PDB file of C-alpha atoms in Angstrom:
ATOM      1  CA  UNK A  50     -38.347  10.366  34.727  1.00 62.00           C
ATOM      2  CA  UNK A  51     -35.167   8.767  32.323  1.00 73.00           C
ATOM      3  CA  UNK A  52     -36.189   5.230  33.345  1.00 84.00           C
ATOM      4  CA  UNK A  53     -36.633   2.954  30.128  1.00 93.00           C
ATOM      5  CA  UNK A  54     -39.244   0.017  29.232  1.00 97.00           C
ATOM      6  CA  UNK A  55     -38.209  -2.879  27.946  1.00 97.00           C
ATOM      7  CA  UNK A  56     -40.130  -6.238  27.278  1.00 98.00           C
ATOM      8  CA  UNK A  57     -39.316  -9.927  27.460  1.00 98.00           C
ATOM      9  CA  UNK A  58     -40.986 -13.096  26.563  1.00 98.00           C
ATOM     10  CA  UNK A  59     -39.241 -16.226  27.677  1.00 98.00           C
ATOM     11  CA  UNK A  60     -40.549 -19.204  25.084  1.00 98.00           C
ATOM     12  CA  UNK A  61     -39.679 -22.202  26.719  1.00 98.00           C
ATOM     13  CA  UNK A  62     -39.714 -25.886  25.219  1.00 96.00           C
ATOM     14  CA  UNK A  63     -41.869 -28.237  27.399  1.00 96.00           C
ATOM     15  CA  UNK A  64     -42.462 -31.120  25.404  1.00 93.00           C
ATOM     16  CA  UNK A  65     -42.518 -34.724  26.401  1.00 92.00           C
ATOM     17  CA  UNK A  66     -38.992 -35.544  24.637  1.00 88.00           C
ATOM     18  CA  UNK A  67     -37.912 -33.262  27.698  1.00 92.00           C
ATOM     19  CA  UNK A  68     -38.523 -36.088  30.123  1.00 87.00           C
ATOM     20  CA  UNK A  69     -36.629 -35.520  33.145  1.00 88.00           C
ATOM     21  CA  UNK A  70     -34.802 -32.977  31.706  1.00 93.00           C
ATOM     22  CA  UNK A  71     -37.588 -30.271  32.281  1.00 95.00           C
ATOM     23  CA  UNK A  72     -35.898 -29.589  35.391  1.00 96.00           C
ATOM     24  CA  UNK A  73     -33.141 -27.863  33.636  1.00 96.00           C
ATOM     25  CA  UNK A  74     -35.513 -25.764  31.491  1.00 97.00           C
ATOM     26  CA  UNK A  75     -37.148 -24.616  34.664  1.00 97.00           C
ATOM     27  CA  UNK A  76     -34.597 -23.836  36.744  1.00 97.00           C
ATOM     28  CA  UNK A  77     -33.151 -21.610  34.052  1.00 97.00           C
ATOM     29  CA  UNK A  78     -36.489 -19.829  33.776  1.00 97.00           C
ATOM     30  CA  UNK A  79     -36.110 -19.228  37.500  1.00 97.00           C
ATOM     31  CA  UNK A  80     -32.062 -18.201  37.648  1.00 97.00           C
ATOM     32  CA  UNK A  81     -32.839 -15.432  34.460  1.00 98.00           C
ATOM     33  CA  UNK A  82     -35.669 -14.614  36.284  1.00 98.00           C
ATOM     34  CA  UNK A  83     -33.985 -13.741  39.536  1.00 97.00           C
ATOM     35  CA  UNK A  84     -31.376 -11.734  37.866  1.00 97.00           C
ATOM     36  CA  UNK A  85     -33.740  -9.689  35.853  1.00 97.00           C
ATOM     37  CA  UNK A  86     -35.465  -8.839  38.952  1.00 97.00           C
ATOM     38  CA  UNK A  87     -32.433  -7.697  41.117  1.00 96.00           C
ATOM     39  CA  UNK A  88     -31.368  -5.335  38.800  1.00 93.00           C
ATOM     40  CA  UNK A  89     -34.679  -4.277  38.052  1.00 93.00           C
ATOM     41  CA  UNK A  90     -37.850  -4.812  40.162  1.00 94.00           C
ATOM     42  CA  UNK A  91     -39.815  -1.366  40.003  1.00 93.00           C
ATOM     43  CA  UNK A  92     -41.945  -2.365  36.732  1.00 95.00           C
ATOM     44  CA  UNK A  93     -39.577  -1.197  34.186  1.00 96.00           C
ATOM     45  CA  UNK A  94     -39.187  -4.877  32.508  1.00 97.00           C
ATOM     46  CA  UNK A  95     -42.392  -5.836  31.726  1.00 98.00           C
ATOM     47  CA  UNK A  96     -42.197 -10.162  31.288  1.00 98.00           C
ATOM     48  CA  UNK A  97     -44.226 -12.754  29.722  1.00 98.00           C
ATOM     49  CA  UNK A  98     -43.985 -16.579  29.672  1.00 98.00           C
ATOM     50  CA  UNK A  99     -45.171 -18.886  27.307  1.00 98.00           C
ATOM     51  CA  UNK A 100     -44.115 -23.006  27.729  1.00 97.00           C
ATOM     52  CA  UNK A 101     -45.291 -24.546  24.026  1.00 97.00           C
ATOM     53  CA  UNK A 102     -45.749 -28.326  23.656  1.00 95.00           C
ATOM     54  CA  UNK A 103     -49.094 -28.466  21.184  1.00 95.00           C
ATOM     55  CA  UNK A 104     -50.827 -25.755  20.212  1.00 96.00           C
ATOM     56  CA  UNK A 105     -53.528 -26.788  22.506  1.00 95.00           C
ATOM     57  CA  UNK A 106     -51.456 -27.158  25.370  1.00 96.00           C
ATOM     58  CA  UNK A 107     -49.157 -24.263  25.218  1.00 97.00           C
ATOM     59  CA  UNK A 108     -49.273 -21.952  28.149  1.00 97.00           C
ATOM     60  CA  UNK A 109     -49.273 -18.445  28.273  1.00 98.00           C
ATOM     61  CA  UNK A 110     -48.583 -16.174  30.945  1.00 98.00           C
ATOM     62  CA  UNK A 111     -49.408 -12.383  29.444  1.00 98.00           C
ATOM     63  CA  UNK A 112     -46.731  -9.828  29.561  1.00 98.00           C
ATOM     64  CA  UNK A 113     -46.592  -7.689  32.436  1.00 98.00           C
ATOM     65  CA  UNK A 114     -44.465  -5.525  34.865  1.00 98.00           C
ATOM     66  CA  UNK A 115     -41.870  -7.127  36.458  1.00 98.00           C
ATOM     67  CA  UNK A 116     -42.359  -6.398  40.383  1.00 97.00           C
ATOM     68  CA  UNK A 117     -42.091  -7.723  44.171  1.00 94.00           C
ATOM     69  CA  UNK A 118     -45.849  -8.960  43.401  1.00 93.00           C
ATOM     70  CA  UNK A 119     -45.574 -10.010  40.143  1.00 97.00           C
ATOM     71  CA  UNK A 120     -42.517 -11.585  40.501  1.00 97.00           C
ATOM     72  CA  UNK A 121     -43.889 -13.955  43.064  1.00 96.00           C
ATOM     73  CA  UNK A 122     -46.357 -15.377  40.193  1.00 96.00           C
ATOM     74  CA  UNK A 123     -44.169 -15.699  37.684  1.00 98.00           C
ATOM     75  CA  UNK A 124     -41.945 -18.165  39.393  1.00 97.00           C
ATOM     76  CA  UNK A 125     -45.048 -20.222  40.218  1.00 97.00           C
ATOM     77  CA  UNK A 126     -46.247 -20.074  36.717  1.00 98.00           C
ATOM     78  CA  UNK A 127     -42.469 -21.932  35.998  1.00 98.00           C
ATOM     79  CA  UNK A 128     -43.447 -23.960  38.891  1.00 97.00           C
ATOM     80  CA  UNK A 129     -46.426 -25.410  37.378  1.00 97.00           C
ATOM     81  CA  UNK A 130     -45.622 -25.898  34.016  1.00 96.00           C
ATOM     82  CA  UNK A 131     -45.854 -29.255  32.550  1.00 95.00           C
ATOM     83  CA  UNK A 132     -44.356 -31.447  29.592  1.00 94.00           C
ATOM     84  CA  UNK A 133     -46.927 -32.335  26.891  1.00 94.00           C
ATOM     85  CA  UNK A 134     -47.173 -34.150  23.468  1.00 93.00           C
ATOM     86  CA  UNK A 135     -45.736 -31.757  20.366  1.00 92.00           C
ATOM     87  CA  UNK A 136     -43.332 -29.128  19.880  1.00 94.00           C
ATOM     88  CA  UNK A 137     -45.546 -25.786  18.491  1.00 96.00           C
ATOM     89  CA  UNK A 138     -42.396 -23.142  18.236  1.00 97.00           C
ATOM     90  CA  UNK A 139     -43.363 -21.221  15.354  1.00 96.00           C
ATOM     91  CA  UNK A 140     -46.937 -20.903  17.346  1.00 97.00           C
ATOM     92  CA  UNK A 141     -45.594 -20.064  20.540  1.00 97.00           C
ATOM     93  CA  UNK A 142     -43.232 -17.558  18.493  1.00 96.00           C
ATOM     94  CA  UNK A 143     -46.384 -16.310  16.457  1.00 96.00           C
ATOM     95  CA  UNK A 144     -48.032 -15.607  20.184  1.00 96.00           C
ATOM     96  CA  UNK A 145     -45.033 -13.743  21.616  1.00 97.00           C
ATOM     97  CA  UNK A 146     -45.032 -11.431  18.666  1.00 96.00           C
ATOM     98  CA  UNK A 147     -48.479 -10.620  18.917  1.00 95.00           C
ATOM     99  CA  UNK A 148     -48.787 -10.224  22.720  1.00 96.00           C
ATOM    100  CA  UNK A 149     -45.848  -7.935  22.689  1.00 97.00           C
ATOM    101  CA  UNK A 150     -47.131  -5.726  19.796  1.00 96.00           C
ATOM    102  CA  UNK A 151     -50.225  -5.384  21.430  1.00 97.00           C
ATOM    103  CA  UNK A 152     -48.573  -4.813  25.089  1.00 97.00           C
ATOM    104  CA  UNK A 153     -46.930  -1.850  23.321  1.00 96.00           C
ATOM    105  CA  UNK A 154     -50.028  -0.129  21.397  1.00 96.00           C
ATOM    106  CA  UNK A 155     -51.636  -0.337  24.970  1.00 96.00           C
ATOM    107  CA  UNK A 156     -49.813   2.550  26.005  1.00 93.00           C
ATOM    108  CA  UNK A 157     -48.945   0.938  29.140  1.00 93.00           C
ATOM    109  CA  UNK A 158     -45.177   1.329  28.796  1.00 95.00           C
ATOM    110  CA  UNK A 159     -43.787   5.204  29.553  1.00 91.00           C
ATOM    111  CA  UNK A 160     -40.698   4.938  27.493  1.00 94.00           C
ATOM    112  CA  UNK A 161     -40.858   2.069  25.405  1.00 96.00           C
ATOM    113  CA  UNK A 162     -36.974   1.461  23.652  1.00 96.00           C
ATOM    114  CA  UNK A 163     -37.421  -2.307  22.686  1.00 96.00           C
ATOM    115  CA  UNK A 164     -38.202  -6.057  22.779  1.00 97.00           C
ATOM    116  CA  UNK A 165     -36.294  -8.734  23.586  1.00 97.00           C
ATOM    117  CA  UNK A 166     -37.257 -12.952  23.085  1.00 98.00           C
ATOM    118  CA  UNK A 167     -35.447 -15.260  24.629  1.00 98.00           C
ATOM    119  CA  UNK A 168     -36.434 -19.319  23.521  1.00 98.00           C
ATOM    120  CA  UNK A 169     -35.183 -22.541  24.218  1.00 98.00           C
ATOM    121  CA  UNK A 170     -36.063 -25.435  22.380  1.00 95.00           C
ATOM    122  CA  UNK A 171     -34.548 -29.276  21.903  1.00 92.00           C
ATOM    123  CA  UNK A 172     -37.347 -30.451  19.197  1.00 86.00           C
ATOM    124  CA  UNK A 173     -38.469 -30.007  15.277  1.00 90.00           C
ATOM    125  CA  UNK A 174     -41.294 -28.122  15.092  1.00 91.00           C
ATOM    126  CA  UNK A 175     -44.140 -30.260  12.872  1.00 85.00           C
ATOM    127  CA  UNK A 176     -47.376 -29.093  14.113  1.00 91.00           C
ATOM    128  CA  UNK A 177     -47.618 -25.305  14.032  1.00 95.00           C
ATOM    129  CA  UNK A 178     -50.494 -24.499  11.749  1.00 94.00           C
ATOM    130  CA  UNK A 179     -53.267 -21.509  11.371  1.00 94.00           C
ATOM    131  CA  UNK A 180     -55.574 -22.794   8.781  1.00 92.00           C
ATOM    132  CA  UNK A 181     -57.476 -19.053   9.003  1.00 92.00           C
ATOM    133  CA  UNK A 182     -54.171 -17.859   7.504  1.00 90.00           C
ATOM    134  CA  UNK A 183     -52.972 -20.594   5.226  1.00 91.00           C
ATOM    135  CA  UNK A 184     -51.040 -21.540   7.281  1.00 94.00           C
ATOM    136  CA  UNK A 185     -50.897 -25.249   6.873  1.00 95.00           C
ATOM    137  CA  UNK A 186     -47.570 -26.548   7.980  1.00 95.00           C
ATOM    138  CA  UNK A 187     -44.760 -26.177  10.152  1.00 94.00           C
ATOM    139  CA  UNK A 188     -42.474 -24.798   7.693  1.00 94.00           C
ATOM    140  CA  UNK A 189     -45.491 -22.426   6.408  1.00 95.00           C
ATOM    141  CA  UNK A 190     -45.669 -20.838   9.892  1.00 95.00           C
ATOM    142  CA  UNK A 191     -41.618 -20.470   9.985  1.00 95.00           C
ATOM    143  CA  UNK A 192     -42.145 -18.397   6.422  1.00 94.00           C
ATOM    144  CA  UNK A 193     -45.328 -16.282   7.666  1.00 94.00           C
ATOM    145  CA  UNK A 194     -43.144 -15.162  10.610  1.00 93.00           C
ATOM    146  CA  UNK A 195     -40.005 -14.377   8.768  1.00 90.00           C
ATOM    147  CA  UNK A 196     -42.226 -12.415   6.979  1.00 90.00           C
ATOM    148  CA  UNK A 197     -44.000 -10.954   9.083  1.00 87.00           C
ATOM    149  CA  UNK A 198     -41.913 -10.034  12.677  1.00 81.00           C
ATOM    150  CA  UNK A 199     -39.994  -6.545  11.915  1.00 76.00           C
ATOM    151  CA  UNK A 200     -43.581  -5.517  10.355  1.00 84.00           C
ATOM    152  CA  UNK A 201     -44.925  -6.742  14.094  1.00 87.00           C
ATOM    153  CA  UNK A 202     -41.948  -5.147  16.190  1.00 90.00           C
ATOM    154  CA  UNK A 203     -39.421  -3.069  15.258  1.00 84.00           C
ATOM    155  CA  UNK A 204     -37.220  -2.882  17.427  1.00 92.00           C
ATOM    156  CA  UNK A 205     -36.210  -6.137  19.023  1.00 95.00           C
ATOM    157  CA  UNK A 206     -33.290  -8.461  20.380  1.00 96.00           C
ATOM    158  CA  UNK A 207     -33.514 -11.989  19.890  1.00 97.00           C
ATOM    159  CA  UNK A 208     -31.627 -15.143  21.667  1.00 97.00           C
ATOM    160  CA  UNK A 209     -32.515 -18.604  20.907  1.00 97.00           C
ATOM    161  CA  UNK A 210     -30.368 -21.712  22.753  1.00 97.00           C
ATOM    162  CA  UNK A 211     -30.870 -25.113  21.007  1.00 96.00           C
ATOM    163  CA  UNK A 212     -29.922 -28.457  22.294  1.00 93.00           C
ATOM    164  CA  UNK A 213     -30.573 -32.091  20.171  1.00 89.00           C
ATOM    165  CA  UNK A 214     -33.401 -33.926  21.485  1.00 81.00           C
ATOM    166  CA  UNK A 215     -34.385 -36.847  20.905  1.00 79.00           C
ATOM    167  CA  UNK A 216     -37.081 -36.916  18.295  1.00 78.00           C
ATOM    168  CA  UNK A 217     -33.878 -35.134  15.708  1.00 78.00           C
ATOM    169  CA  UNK A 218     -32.525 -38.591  14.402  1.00 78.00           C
ATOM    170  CA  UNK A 219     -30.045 -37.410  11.543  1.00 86.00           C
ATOM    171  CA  UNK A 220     -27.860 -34.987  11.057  1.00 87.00           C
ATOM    172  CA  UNK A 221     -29.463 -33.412   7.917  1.00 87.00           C
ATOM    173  CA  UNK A 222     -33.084 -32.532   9.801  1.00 86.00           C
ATOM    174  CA  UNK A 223     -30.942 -31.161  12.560  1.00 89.00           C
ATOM    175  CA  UNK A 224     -29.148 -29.105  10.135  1.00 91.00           C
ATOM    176  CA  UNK A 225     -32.146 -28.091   7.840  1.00 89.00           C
ATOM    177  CA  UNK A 226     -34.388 -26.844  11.628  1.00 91.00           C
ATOM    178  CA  UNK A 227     -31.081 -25.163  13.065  1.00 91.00           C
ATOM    179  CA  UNK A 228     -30.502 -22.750   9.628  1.00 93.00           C
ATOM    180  CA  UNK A 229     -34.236 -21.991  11.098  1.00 93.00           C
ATOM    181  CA  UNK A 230     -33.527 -21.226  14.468  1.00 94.00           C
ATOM    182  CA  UNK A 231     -30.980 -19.191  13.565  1.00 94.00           C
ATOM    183  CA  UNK A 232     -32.496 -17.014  11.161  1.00 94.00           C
ATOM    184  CA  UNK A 233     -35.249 -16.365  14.685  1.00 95.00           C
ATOM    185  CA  UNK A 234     -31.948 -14.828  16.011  1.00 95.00           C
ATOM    186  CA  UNK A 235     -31.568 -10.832  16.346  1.00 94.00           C
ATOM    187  CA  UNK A 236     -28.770 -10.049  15.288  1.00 93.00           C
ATOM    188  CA  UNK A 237     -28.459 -13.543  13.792  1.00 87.00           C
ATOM    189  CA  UNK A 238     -24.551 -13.861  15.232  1.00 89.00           C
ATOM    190  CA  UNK A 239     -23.195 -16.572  17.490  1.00 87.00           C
ATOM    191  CA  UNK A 240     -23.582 -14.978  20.770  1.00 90.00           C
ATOM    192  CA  UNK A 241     -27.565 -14.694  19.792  1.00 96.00           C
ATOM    193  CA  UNK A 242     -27.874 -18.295  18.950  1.00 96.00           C
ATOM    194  CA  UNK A 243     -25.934 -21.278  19.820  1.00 95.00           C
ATOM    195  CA  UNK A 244     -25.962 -24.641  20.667  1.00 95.00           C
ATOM    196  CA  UNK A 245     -25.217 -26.441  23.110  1.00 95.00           C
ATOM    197  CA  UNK A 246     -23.854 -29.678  23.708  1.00 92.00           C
ATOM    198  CA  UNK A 247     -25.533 -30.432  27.067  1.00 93.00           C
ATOM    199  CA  UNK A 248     -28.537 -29.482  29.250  1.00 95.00           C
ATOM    200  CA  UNK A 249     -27.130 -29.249  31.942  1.00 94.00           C
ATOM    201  CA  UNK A 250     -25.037 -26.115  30.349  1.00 96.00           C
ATOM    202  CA  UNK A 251     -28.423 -24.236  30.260  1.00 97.00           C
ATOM    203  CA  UNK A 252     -28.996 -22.292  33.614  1.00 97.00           C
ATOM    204  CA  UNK A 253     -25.502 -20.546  33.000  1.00 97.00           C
ATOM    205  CA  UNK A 254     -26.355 -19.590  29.572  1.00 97.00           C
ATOM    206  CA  UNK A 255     -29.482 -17.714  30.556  1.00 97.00           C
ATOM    207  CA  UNK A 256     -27.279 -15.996  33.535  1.00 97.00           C
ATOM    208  CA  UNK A 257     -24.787 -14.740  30.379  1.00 96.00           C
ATOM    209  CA  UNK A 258     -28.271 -13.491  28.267  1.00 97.00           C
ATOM    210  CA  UNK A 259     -29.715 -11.992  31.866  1.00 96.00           C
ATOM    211  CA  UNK A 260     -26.238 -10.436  32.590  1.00 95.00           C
ATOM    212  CA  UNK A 261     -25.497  -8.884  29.164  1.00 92.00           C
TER     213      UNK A 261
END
């Protein structure tokens, strides 16, 4: 009767620049995963999973509760993601905010208390774009959801872990799309975004954002 609903959308970089580092990406998909699930595997965290390359490409697995069944297709949605051509963030970012809004009108949730985002990315965002909106640019699509995402969900937690691919090729664009990234942090502190220095340091940061 006092158990609490939370969701959680996991937006996870799979673009090409990735190469044979996707393996890192997926693994700490899987490791937050499994510690979500321990803790919590009665339907109370309700999860969704989108991998963003392209707009066309990105792949979306809807939100839902967290369970023995569920939890099973999940990690085979992680399994059989694959690395495509572009980097669509703001998109894939766009798409979490509207399939959690809508998760939580649905009424599906007894005791809603918040959202929570969690995204990885190692790439600039240059092809996000909604032309129905105006949206005609990258940057455009950053704007419309700084605009836009307390209006969308109220109450929310967001952690965003950033590491230099290699399509970044000076040290002003990588400062200029990190002031970004950070600002898509909630609280926007350093223990909400950071960035680090290798990929391999990845699976233990999701651990520290599954165990806090």
């Amino acid at each position: 009767e006092n158990s609490q609903d939370i969701t959680m959308v996991l937006v996870m970089d799979c673009s090409n620049s990735l190469k044979t580092d996707f393996n890192y990406v997926k693994n700490a998909t899987y490791r937050f995963l499994e510690q979500i699930y321990q803790v919590a595997p009665n339907g109370n965290i309700h999860i969704g999973i989108i991998g963003f390359s392209s707009m066309p490409d990105t792949q979306i697995l809807p939100i839902q509760p967290l369970t023995r069944n569920s939890y099973g297709a999940m990690r085979s949605f992680i399994s059989n993601l694959t690395v495509n051509n572009g980097t669509a963030l703001f998109y894939a970012w766009d798409k979490a905010m509207e399939q959690t809004q809508s998760y939580i009108r649905s009424g599906r949730m007894k005791n809603y208390v918040k959202s929570h985002f969690i995204t990885f990315t190692d790439g600039i965002d240059q092809t996000s774009q909604d032309i129905s909106r105006t949206i005609v640019s990258a940057d455009d699509y950053y704007n419309y959801i700084i605009r836009t995402a307390k209006s969308k969900i109220s109450k929310y937690e967001s952690d965003v872990v950033f590491v230099k691919g290699t399509d970044i090729t000076n040290s002003q664009q990588q400062a200029k799309f990190e002031n970004k990234l950070s600002q898509l942090a909630v609280p926007n502190d350093n223990r909400h975004y950071e960035r680090l220095e290798s990929i391999d340091r990845l699976e233990s940061k999701f651990s520290e954002i599954a165990t806090r």
